[in-house]
Every structure is written in C-alpha cells, then in structure tokens.
Amino acid sequence: MGASTAMMEAGMQGIADWWRRVNASTAWQEHIFLGLAIAYAVIALVALIQLIRIELRVPEYGWTTQKVFHLLNFIVNGVRAAVFCFRENVQALSPEVLQHILLDLPGLLFFTTYTLLVLFWAEIYHQARSLPTDNLRPAFLITNAVIYVIQACIWVCLLWSPSSVVLTVAKIFFAVVSLVAAFGFLLYGGRLFLMLRRFPIESKGRRKKLREVGCVTAICFTCFTIRSVIMAFSVFYKGADLDVLYHPILNAIYYMLVEIIPSALVLYILRKLPPKRMGGQYHPIQ
C-alpha cells in the first residue's frame, strides 16, 4: 500500500514537473513573439516619424519616392506587429485563406517598398548615362501588378481548394519574387556604385553617397537572397515551415534576418532629410 502511494505521488510529481515545463516553454515562446511585435512596432513608428518630418520639411513636393518608401515601411511593419501581437486571433480566422493573406501581404508590400529604391537608382543611373527613363516606372508598376495578381490567384485557389500543392506553389512563387528583388539590387545598385566610384570629382557628398548606395545594396541583396533560400528550403523540408504560430525560434531568426534588421539599417542609412527652405528656396547641398 505504501509503495503504491509512493508511486502515485511520484507520478503526480512527474506530471506537475512536466506541466511546469510546458508553462515555462509557453511563456518563453510568448516572450519571443512579443519581442518580434515590439521590434516591428518600433520600426513602424520610426518610419512614420520620418514620413511626418519629411512632409513638414517639403509639403509642396507631394508624394515623392522618399515619402512613399516611408509610408510603405510604416504599413508593412505595422501589420507585422499586429499579426505577431494578435497571432492567436489570426489563427482563429476563417476561412483559412485570411490567415495566409495576413502573413503573405506584408511580404509583398516589403518587396514593393524596397524595389522602389531599385527604381529610384535605375532612374538616376539612366539619367546620368543619358539613357531613356520613360519605361522604368511603367515596368516597375507592371511587375508589381503581375506579382500581386498571381498572388491573388494563389489565395483564390487556397479558398476554393486548400492543399499542400497550392501552398508549395505559393512558397516557390515567393522565393522567385525575392530572388528577382535581389537581382534588381545587384544590377542597379551595383551599376550606380561603380558609376559613383568612377566619378572624376572627389567630394564629401560623393563619398557619402557611395557608402549609402554600397551599404543599402549589400543589405537588401543579402536579405532578399536569404528570404529566397529559406522559402525554397521550406518547400523540401517541412520542418522549416514558417508558420507565425509555431517555431518561435525559427520565426525570430527568419524575420530578424530578412525584415527587422534590414529595415532598421536602411532607415538609419537613409535618415537624411531634404534640405531646409529659406525664403521659398532650398539651401544648396554642401
């Protein structure tokens, strides 16, 4: 009788220890997801503040590329922060395709946000080389429109017939999109960097612009390449599936490498505001 009681007590103690470990693990996961939500919220706030500062500095310029870039950064990081903060509510959404939209749409907007830089650099490069620029913006808009239409078709397929095949196609598509962005940064970021290096006049402004283009190109090429590789890898290795509600460590590493750290670094590098006005005119850049 005593032996049976001791065994029962030991069993109950083992169950209690296991339950404490589960609770500890859950709390630990909560902290990781909360940390990601806070990181995204901070970047969104920084982008919004920068957008407001630029608007106050040059309100008459309308929606410039710089303003749109910061607005999209605010939207992307704000949505990511909300998804990580309310991930349990996201998991409860029905139909399931709504979950995929909330997870995939910020990634597409991230692509649009940073390929704006590619467009801006392409225009600078073409103008400096006396090449036509008329087709650059239409090409940018058409490329983005095609990508969003294809992604919308994937969401419709998931709504009608959710299957592993459609999910695999979605991952491969996202990997290809990320690879296209990486190639764009390598192509036009690299061209602009080499052109600035060969520029005959040595000046402080040239050196600063050279560092800016070189750093942003390296950061964006690296983050989009990593995203492409990881998405392609997750197609063949199901354990690397980046579900926002599971794999907290994998999610933390992935989103820190491909979005949070690159966004923070690029916002810091591109923090310079347009020159101040004086009497309706701008100060010349020294």
C-alpha atoms as a printed R data frame, in Angstrom:
    type eleno elety resid chain resno       x      y       z
1   ATOM     1    CA   MET     A     1   0.000  0.000   0.000
2   ATOM     2    CA   GLY     A     2   2.803  2.351   0.975
3   ATOM     3    CA   ALA     A     3   4.689  1.501  -2.208
4   ATOM     4    CA   SER     A     4   1.597  2.194  -4.312
5   ATOM     5    CA   THR     A     5   1.087  5.550  -2.613
6   ATOM     6    CA   ALA     A     6   4.711  6.481  -3.159
7   ATOM     7    CA   MET     A     7   4.452  5.554  -6.838
8   ATOM     8    CA   MET     A     8   1.290  7.629  -7.226
9   ATOM     9    CA   GLU     A     9   2.940 10.598  -5.532
10  ATOM    10    CA   ALA     A    10   5.988 10.222  -7.760
11  ATOM    11    CA   GLY     A    11   3.750 10.047 -10.823
12  ATOM    12    CA   MET     A    12   1.820 13.146  -9.781
13  ATOM    13    CA   GLN     A    13   5.079 14.953  -9.111
14  ATOM    14    CA   GLY     A    14   6.330 13.978 -12.560
15  ATOM    15    CA   ILE     A    15   3.126 15.286 -14.147
16  ATOM    16    CA   ALA     A    16   3.432 18.515 -12.158
17  ATOM    17    CA   ASP     A    17   7.047 18.961 -13.287
18  ATOM    18    CA   TRP     A    18   6.072 18.320 -16.889
19  ATOM    19    CA   TRP     A    19   3.232 20.850 -16.654
20  ATOM    20    CA   ARG     A    20   5.586 23.470 -15.219
21  ATOM    21    CA   ARG     A    21   7.984 22.878 -18.101
22  ATOM    22    CA   VAL     A    22   5.160 23.288 -20.621
23  ATOM    23    CA   ASN     A    23   4.053 26.505 -18.963
24  ATOM    24    CA   ALA     A    24   7.628 27.776 -18.895
25  ATOM    25    CA   SER     A    25   8.050 26.880 -22.566
26  ATOM    26    CA   THR     A    26   4.806 28.669 -23.484
27  ATOM    27    CA   ALA     A    27   5.824 31.771 -21.570
28  ATOM    28    CA   TRP     A    28   9.195 31.695 -23.308
29  ATOM    29    CA   GLN     A    29   7.508 31.491 -26.701
30  ATOM    30    CA   GLU     A    30   5.206 34.354 -25.726
31  ATOM    31    CA   HIS     A    31   8.249 36.490 -24.977
32  ATOM    32    CA   ILE     A    32   9.771 35.767 -28.396
33  ATOM    33    CA   PHE     A    33   6.601 36.672 -30.273
34  ATOM    34    CA   LEU     A    34   6.086 39.755 -28.103
35  ATOM    35    CA   GLY     A    35   9.674 40.803 -28.809
36  ATOM    36    CA   LEU     A    36   9.068 40.492 -32.553
37  ATOM    37    CA   ALA     A    37   5.859 42.529 -32.277
38  ATOM    38    CA   ILE     A    38   7.664 45.270 -30.338
39  ATOM    39    CA   ALA     A    39  10.558 45.339 -32.816
40  ATOM    40    CA   TYR     A    40   8.178 45.743 -35.756
41  ATOM    41    CA   ALA     A    41   6.162 48.392 -33.898
42  ATOM    42    CA   VAL     A    42   9.307 50.417 -33.179
43  ATOM    43    CA   ILE     A    43  10.377 50.331 -36.840
44  ATOM    44    CA   ALA     A    44   6.850 51.304 -37.918
45  ATOM    45    CA   LEU     A    45   6.934 54.250 -35.506
46  ATOM    46    CA   VAL     A    46  10.357 55.360 -36.761
47  ATOM    47    CA   ALA     A    47   9.140 55.210 -40.392
48  ATOM    48    CA   LEU     A    48   6.015 57.219 -39.501
49  ATOM    49    CA   ILE     A    49   8.016 59.875 -37.659
50  ATOM    50    CA   GLN     A    50  10.414 60.157 -40.591
51  ATOM    51    CA   LEU     A    51   7.477 60.481 -43.009
52  ATOM    52    CA   ILE     A    52   5.976 63.288 -40.907
53  ATOM    53    CA   ARG     A    53   9.326 65.094 -40.697
54  ATOM    54    CA   ILE     A    54   9.771 64.930 -44.481
55  ATOM    55    CA   GLU     A    55   6.210 66.147 -45.069
56  ATOM    56    CA   LEU     A    56   6.752 69.094 -42.727
57  ATOM    57    CA   ARG     A    57  10.029 69.886 -44.483
58  ATOM    58    CA   VAL     A    58   8.792 69.763 -48.105
59  ATOM    59    CA   PRO     A    59   4.972 69.629 -48.166
60  ATOM    60    CA   GLU     A    60   4.734 71.164 -51.644
61  ATOM    61    CA   TYR     A    61   6.501 68.220 -53.307
62  ATOM    62    CA   GLY     A    62   3.547 65.851 -52.852
63  ATOM    63    CA   TRP     A    63   4.103 62.097 -52.683
64  ATOM    64    CA   THR     A    64   7.739 61.677 -53.600
65  ATOM    65    CA   THR     A    65   9.513 58.324 -53.772
66  ATOM    66    CA   GLN     A    66  11.036 59.020 -50.342
67  ATOM    67    CA   LYS     A    67   7.632 59.645 -48.760
68  ATOM    68    CA   VAL     A    68   6.039 56.567 -50.345
69  ATOM    69    CA   PHE     A    69   9.007 54.485 -49.173
70  ATOM    70    CA   HIS     A    70   8.499 55.514 -45.542
71  ATOM    71    CA   LEU     A    71   4.716 55.135 -45.756
72  ATOM    72    CA   LEU     A    72   5.039 51.575 -47.057
73  ATOM    73    CA   ASN     A    73   7.606 50.825 -44.349
74  ATOM    74    CA   PHE     A    74   5.098 52.014 -41.757
75  ATOM    75    CA   ILE     A    75   2.332 49.826 -43.209
76  ATOM    76    CA   VAL     A    76   4.491 46.696 -43.576
77  ATOM    77    CA   ASN     A    77   5.935 46.847 -40.082
78  ATOM    78    CA   GLY     A    78   2.635 47.911 -38.523
79  ATOM    79    CA   VAL     A    79   0.807 44.920 -39.999
80  ATOM    80    CA   ARG     A    80   3.602 42.552 -38.943
81  ATOM    81    CA   ALA     A    81   3.472 43.935 -35.391
82  ATOM    82    CA   ALA     A    82  -0.302 43.408 -35.245
83  ATOM    83    CA   VAL     A    83  -0.051 39.842 -36.595
84  ATOM    84    CA   PHE     A    84   2.575 38.822 -34.041
85  ATOM    85    CA   CYS     A    85   0.743 40.587 -31.220
86  ATOM    86    CA   PHE     A    86  -2.639 39.012 -32.024
87  ATOM    87    CA   ARG     A    87  -1.419 35.757 -33.547
88  ATOM    88    CA   GLU     A    88  -3.977 33.638 -31.668
89  ATOM    89    CA   ASN     A    89  -6.783 35.711 -33.189
90  ATOM    90    CA   VAL     A    90  -5.120 35.332 -36.582
91  ATOM    91    CA   GLN     A    91  -5.086 31.563 -36.121
92  ATOM    92    CA   ALA     A    92  -8.816 31.597 -35.377
93  ATOM    93    CA   LEU     A    93  -9.690 33.417 -38.609
94  ATOM    94    CA   SER     A    94 -11.959 31.564 -41.005
95  ATOM    95    CA   PRO     A    95 -11.698 30.798 -43.867
96  ATOM    96    CA   GLU     A    96  -8.046 29.848 -43.512
97  ATOM    97    CA   VAL     A    97  -7.047 31.869 -46.564
98  ATOM    98    CA   LEU     A    98  -7.448 35.025 -44.437
99  ATOM    99    CA   GLN     A    99  -4.513 33.811 -42.331
100 ATOM   100    CA   HIS     A   100  -2.388 33.421 -45.462
101 ATOM   101    CA   ILE     A   101  -3.352 36.906 -46.657
102 ATOM   102    CA   LEU     A   102  -2.279 38.492 -43.354
103 ATOM   103    CA   LEU     A   103   1.014 36.585 -43.462
104 ATOM   104    CA   ASP     A   104   1.795 36.994 -47.174
105 ATOM   105    CA   LEU     A   105   0.613 40.544 -47.929
106 ATOM   106    CA   PRO     A   106   3.246 42.294 -45.748
107 ATOM   107    CA   GLY     A   107   5.927 40.294 -47.566
108 ATOM   108    CA   LEU     A   108   4.642 41.522 -50.930
109 ATOM   109    CA   LEU     A   109   4.478 45.098 -49.638
110 ATOM   110    CA   PHE     A   110   8.041 44.686 -48.362
111 ATOM   111    CA   PHE     A   111   9.050 43.726 -51.910
112 ATOM   112    CA   THR     A   112   7.309 46.816 -53.331
113 ATOM   113    CA   THR     A   113   8.806 49.070 -50.656
114 ATOM   114    CA   TYR     A   114  12.399 48.153 -51.338
115 ATOM   115    CA   THR     A   115  12.142 47.777 -55.093
116 ATOM   116    CA   LEU     A   116  11.158 51.465 -55.010
117 ATOM   117    CA   LEU     A   117  14.820 52.034 -54.194
118 ATOM   118    CA   VAL     A   118  15.795 49.974 -57.235
119 ATOM   119    CA   LEU     A   119  13.503 52.150 -59.382
120 ATOM   120    CA   PHE     A   120  14.986 55.338 -57.912
121 ATOM   121    CA   TRP     A   121  18.546 54.165 -58.532
122 ATOM   122    CA   ALA     A   122  17.675 52.977 -62.043
123 ATOM   123    CA   GLU     A   123  16.328 56.436 -62.885
124 ATOM   124    CA   ILE     A   124  19.471 58.099 -61.532
125 ATOM   125    CA   TYR     A   125  21.705 55.712 -63.467
126 ATOM   126    CA   HIS     A   126  19.794 56.149 -66.745
127 ATOM   127    CA   GLN     A   127  19.746 59.933 -66.405
128 ATOM   128    CA   ALA     A   128  23.471 60.030 -65.669
129 ATOM   129    CA   ARG     A   129  24.126 57.868 -68.749
130 ATOM   130    CA   SER     A   130  21.722 59.914 -70.907
131 ATOM   131    CA   LEU     A   131  19.569 56.817 -71.348
132 ATOM   132    CA   PRO     A   132  15.771 56.926 -71.687
133 ATOM   133    CA   THR     A   133  13.824 56.659 -68.439
134 ATOM   134    CA   ASP     A   134  10.286 56.581 -69.851
135 ATOM   135    CA   ASN     A   135   9.889 52.823 -69.479
136 ATOM   136    CA   LEU     A   136  11.270 52.434 -65.945
137 ATOM   137    CA   ARG     A   137   8.189 53.446 -63.945
138 ATOM   138    CA   PRO     A   138   5.750 51.519 -66.186
139 ATOM   139    CA   ALA     A   139   7.997 48.458 -65.879
140 ATOM   140    CA   PHE     A   140   8.020 48.835 -62.083
141 ATOM   141    CA   LEU     A   141   4.229 49.175 -61.921
142 ATOM   142    CA   ILE     A   142   3.579 46.310 -64.347
143 ATOM   143    CA   THR     A   143   5.990 43.990 -62.497
144 ATOM   144    CA   ASN     A   144   4.330 44.705 -59.169
145 ATOM   145    CA   ALA     A   145   0.832 44.381 -60.659
146 ATOM   146    CA   VAL     A   146   1.664 40.976 -62.156
147 ATOM   147    CA   ILE     A   147   3.090 39.771 -58.833
148 ATOM   148    CA   TYR     A   148   0.004 40.872 -56.886
149 ATOM   149    CA   VAL     A   149  -2.356 39.340 -59.448
150 ATOM   150    CA   ILE     A   150  -0.528 35.987 -59.303
151 ATOM   151    CA   GLN     A   151  -0.571 36.079 -55.506
152 ATOM   152    CA   ALA     A   152  -4.304 36.888 -55.557
153 ATOM   153    CA   CYS     A   153  -4.860 33.859 -57.804
154 ATOM   154    CA   ILE     A   154  -2.977 31.701 -55.304
155 ATOM   155    CA   TRP     A   155  -5.218 32.993 -52.495
156 ATOM   156    CA   VAL     A   156  -8.325 32.201 -54.569
157 ATOM   157    CA   CYS     A   157  -7.030 28.663 -55.138
158 ATOM   158    CA   LEU     A   158  -6.456 28.309 -51.388
159 ATOM   159    CA   LEU     A   159 -10.016 29.483 -50.773
160 ATOM   160    CA   TRP     A   160 -11.557 27.039 -53.233
161 ATOM   161    CA   SER     A   161  -9.291 24.063 -52.691
162 ATOM   162    CA   PRO     A   162  -6.691 24.391 -49.931
163 ATOM   163    CA   SER     A   163  -3.990 21.793 -50.492
164 ATOM   164    CA   SER     A   164  -0.300 21.203 -49.940
165 ATOM   165    CA   VAL     A   165   0.305 21.606 -53.686
166 ATOM   166    CA   VAL     A   166  -1.041 25.174 -53.669
167 ATOM   167    CA   LEU     A   167   0.991 26.002 -50.556
168 ATOM   168    CA   THR     A   168   4.101 24.656 -52.265
169 ATOM   169    CA   VAL     A   169   3.422 26.798 -55.324
170 ATOM   170    CA   ALA     A   170   2.964 29.825 -53.052
171 ATOM   171    CA   LYS     A   171   6.350 29.238 -51.388
172 ATOM   172    CA   ILE     A   172   8.135 28.750 -54.713
173 ATOM   173    CA   PHE     A   173   6.498 31.901 -56.083
174 ATOM   174    CA   PHE     A   174   7.609 33.916 -53.062
175 ATOM   175    CA   ALA     A   175  11.131 32.534 -53.382
176 ATOM   176    CA   VAL     A   176  11.247 33.617 -57.042
177 ATOM   177    CA   VAL     A   177   9.904 37.095 -56.213
178 ATOM   178    CA   SER     A   178  12.583 37.542 -53.551
179 ATOM   179    CA   LEU     A   179  15.261 36.389 -55.982
180 ATOM   180    CA   VAL     A   180  14.055 38.955 -58.539
181 ATOM   181    CA   ALA     A   181  14.375 41.704 -55.923
182 ATOM   182    CA   ALA     A   182  17.874 40.553 -55.004
183 ATOM   183    CA   PHE     A   183  18.876 40.600 -58.669
184 ATOM   184    CA   GLY     A   184  17.435 44.111 -59.072
185 ATOM   185    CA   PHE     A   185  19.528 45.439 -56.208
186 ATOM   186    CA   LEU     A   186  22.628 43.720 -57.525
187 ATOM   187    CA   LEU     A   187  22.047 45.063 -61.031
188 ATOM   188    CA   TYR     A   188  21.194 48.717 -60.434
189 ATOM   189    CA   GLY     A   189  22.772 49.136 -57.013
190 ATOM   190    CA   GLY     A   190  25.980 47.662 -58.399
191 ATOM   191    CA   ARG     A   191  25.847 49.819 -61.539
192 ATOM   192    CA   LEU     A   192  25.252 53.019 -59.565
193 ATOM   193    CA   PHE     A   193  28.004 52.137 -57.097
194 ATOM   194    CA   LEU     A   194  30.540 51.544 -59.884
195 ATOM   195    CA   MET     A   195  29.472 54.725 -61.655
196 ATOM   196    CA   LEU     A   196  29.987 56.770 -58.478
197 ATOM   197    CA   ARG     A   197  33.389 55.164 -57.938
198 ATOM   198    CA   ARG     A   198  34.485 56.241 -61.412
199 ATOM   199    CA   PHE     A   199  33.152 59.761 -60.929
200 ATOM   200    CA   PRO     A   200  36.150 62.072 -61.533
201 ATOM   201    CA   ILE     A   201  35.336 64.725 -58.879
202 ATOM   202    CA   GLU     A   202  36.265 63.764 -55.332
203 ATOM   203    CA   SER     A   203  33.963 65.281 -52.706
204 ATOM   204    CA   LYS     A   204  32.437 64.562 -49.315
205 ATOM   205    CA   GLY     A   205  28.980 64.225 -50.867
206 ATOM   206    CA   ARG     A   206  30.226 61.683 -53.394
207 ATOM   207    CA   ARG     A   207  31.859 59.588 -50.675
208 ATOM   208    CA   LYS     A   208  28.714 59.652 -48.544
209 ATOM   209    CA   LYS     A   209  26.521 58.665 -51.483
210 ATOM   210    CA   LEU     A   210  28.960 55.896 -52.408
211 ATOM   211    CA   ARG     A   211  28.765 54.434 -48.889
212 ATOM   212    CA   GLU     A   212  24.992 54.829 -48.851
213 ATOM   213    CA   VAL     A   213  24.446 53.004 -52.142
214 ATOM   214    CA   GLY     A   214  27.007 50.316 -51.319
215 ATOM   215    CA   CYS     A   215  25.585 49.587 -47.851
216 ATOM   216    CA   VAL     A   216  21.938 49.573 -48.909
217 ATOM   217    CA   THR     A   217  22.715 47.360 -51.908
218 ATOM   218    CA   ALA     A   218  24.602 44.849 -49.759
219 ATOM   219    CA   ILE     A   219  21.893 44.811 -47.062
220 ATOM   220    CA   CYS     A   220  18.946 44.421 -49.428
221 ATOM   221    CA   PHE     A   221  20.659 41.898 -51.711
222 ATOM   222    CA   THR     A   222  21.565 39.783 -48.677
223 ATOM   223    CA   CYS     A   223  18.129 39.904 -47.030
224 ATOM   224    CA   PHE     A   224  16.208 39.061 -50.225
225 ATOM   225    CA   THR     A   225  18.638 36.265 -51.063
226 ATOM   226    CA   ILE     A   226  18.260 34.791 -47.569
227 ATOM   227    CA   ARG     A   227  14.478 35.013 -47.876
228 ATOM   228    CA   SER     A   228  14.565 33.246 -51.241
229 ATOM   229    CA   VAL     A   229  16.817 30.461 -49.986
230 ATOM   230    CA   ILE     A   230  14.792 29.856 -46.815
231 ATOM   231    CA   MET     A   231  11.476 29.830 -48.685
232 ATOM   232    CA   ALA     A   232  12.873 27.382 -51.239
233 ATOM   233    CA   PHE     A   233  14.323 25.239 -48.441
234 ATOM   234    CA   SER     A   234  10.951 25.129 -46.644
235 ATOM   235    CA   VAL     A   235   9.432 23.547 -49.773
236 ATOM   236    CA   PHE     A   236  11.633 20.472 -49.399
237 ATOM   237    CA   TYR     A   237  11.946 20.417 -45.605
238 ATOM   238    CA   LYS     A   238   8.565 20.677 -43.893
239 ATOM   239    CA   GLY     A   239  10.172 21.248 -40.503
240 ATOM   240    CA   ALA     A   240  11.209 24.693 -41.702
241 ATOM   241    CA   ASP     A   241   7.629 25.786 -42.374
242 ATOM   242    CA   LEU     A   242   7.407 29.429 -41.271
243 ATOM   243    CA   ASP     A   243   4.026 29.446 -39.565
244 ATOM   244    CA   VAL     A   244   3.717 32.512 -37.380
245 ATOM   245    CA   LEU     A   245   2.037 30.454 -34.630
246 ATOM   246    CA   TYR     A   246   4.734 27.812 -34.326
247 ATOM   247    CA   HIS     A   247   8.532 27.522 -34.444
248 ATOM   248    CA   PRO     A   248   9.212 30.675 -32.387
249 ATOM   249    CA   ILE     A   249  12.994 30.419 -32.702
250 ATOM   250    CA   LEU     A   250  12.829 29.843 -36.470
251 ATOM   251    CA   ASN     A   251  10.409 32.755 -36.856
252 ATOM   252    CA   ALA     A   252  12.614 35.017 -34.743
253 ATOM   253    CA   ILE     A   253  15.735 34.205 -36.780
254 ATOM   254    CA   TYR     A   254  13.926 34.454 -40.125
255 ATOM   255    CA   TYR     A   255  12.129 37.744 -39.562
256 ATOM   256    CA   MET     A   256  15.112 39.346 -37.837
257 ATOM   257    CA   LEU     A   257  17.361 38.485 -40.797
258 ATOM   258    CA   VAL     A   258  15.025 39.281 -43.696
259 ATOM   259    CA   GLU     A   259  12.933 42.196 -42.412
260 ATOM   260    CA   ILE     A   260  13.637 43.694 -38.989
261 ATOM   261    CA   ILE     A   261  17.416 44.193 -39.125
262 ATOM   262    CA   PRO     A   262  17.483 45.214 -42.831
263 ATOM   263    CA   SER     A   263  14.630 47.697 -42.314
264 ATOM   264    CA   ALA     A   264  16.277 49.235 -39.270
265 ATOM   265    CA   LEU     A   265  19.635 49.558 -41.025
266 ATOM   266    CA   VAL     A   266  18.177 51.029 -44.229
267 ATOM   267    CA   LEU     A   267  16.040 53.533 -42.322
268 ATOM   268    CA   TYR     A   268  19.125 54.610 -40.405
269 ATOM   269    CA   ILE     A   269  21.248 54.934 -43.554
270 ATOM   270    CA   LEU     A   270  18.525 56.887 -45.394
271 ATOM   271    CA   ARG     A   271  17.664 59.083 -42.401
272 ATOM   272    CA   LYS     A   272  18.816 62.322 -44.061
273 ATOM   273    CA   LEU     A   273  16.025 64.835 -44.662
274 ATOM   274    CA   PRO     A   274  15.663 67.065 -47.724
275 ATOM   275    CA   PRO     A   275  17.461 70.443 -47.352
276 ATOM   276    CA   LYS     A   276  15.700 73.212 -45.438
277 ATOM   277    CA   ARG     A   277  13.904 76.011 -47.200
278 ATOM   278    CA   MET     A   278  14.777 79.683 -46.818
279 ATOM   279    CA   GLY     A   279  12.617 82.332 -48.439
280 ATOM   280    CA   GLY     A   280  10.967 79.747 -50.687
281 ATOM   281    CA   GLN     A   281  14.325 78.351 -51.777
282 ATOM   282    CA   TYR     A   282  16.403 75.391 -50.632
283 ATOM   283    CA   HIS     A   283  19.849 75.605 -49.165
284 ATOM   284    CA   PRO     A   284  22.354 74.190 -51.617
285 ATOM   285    CA   ILE     A   285  23.844 70.849 -50.570
286 ATOM   286    CA   GLN     A   286  27.368 71.465 -49.356
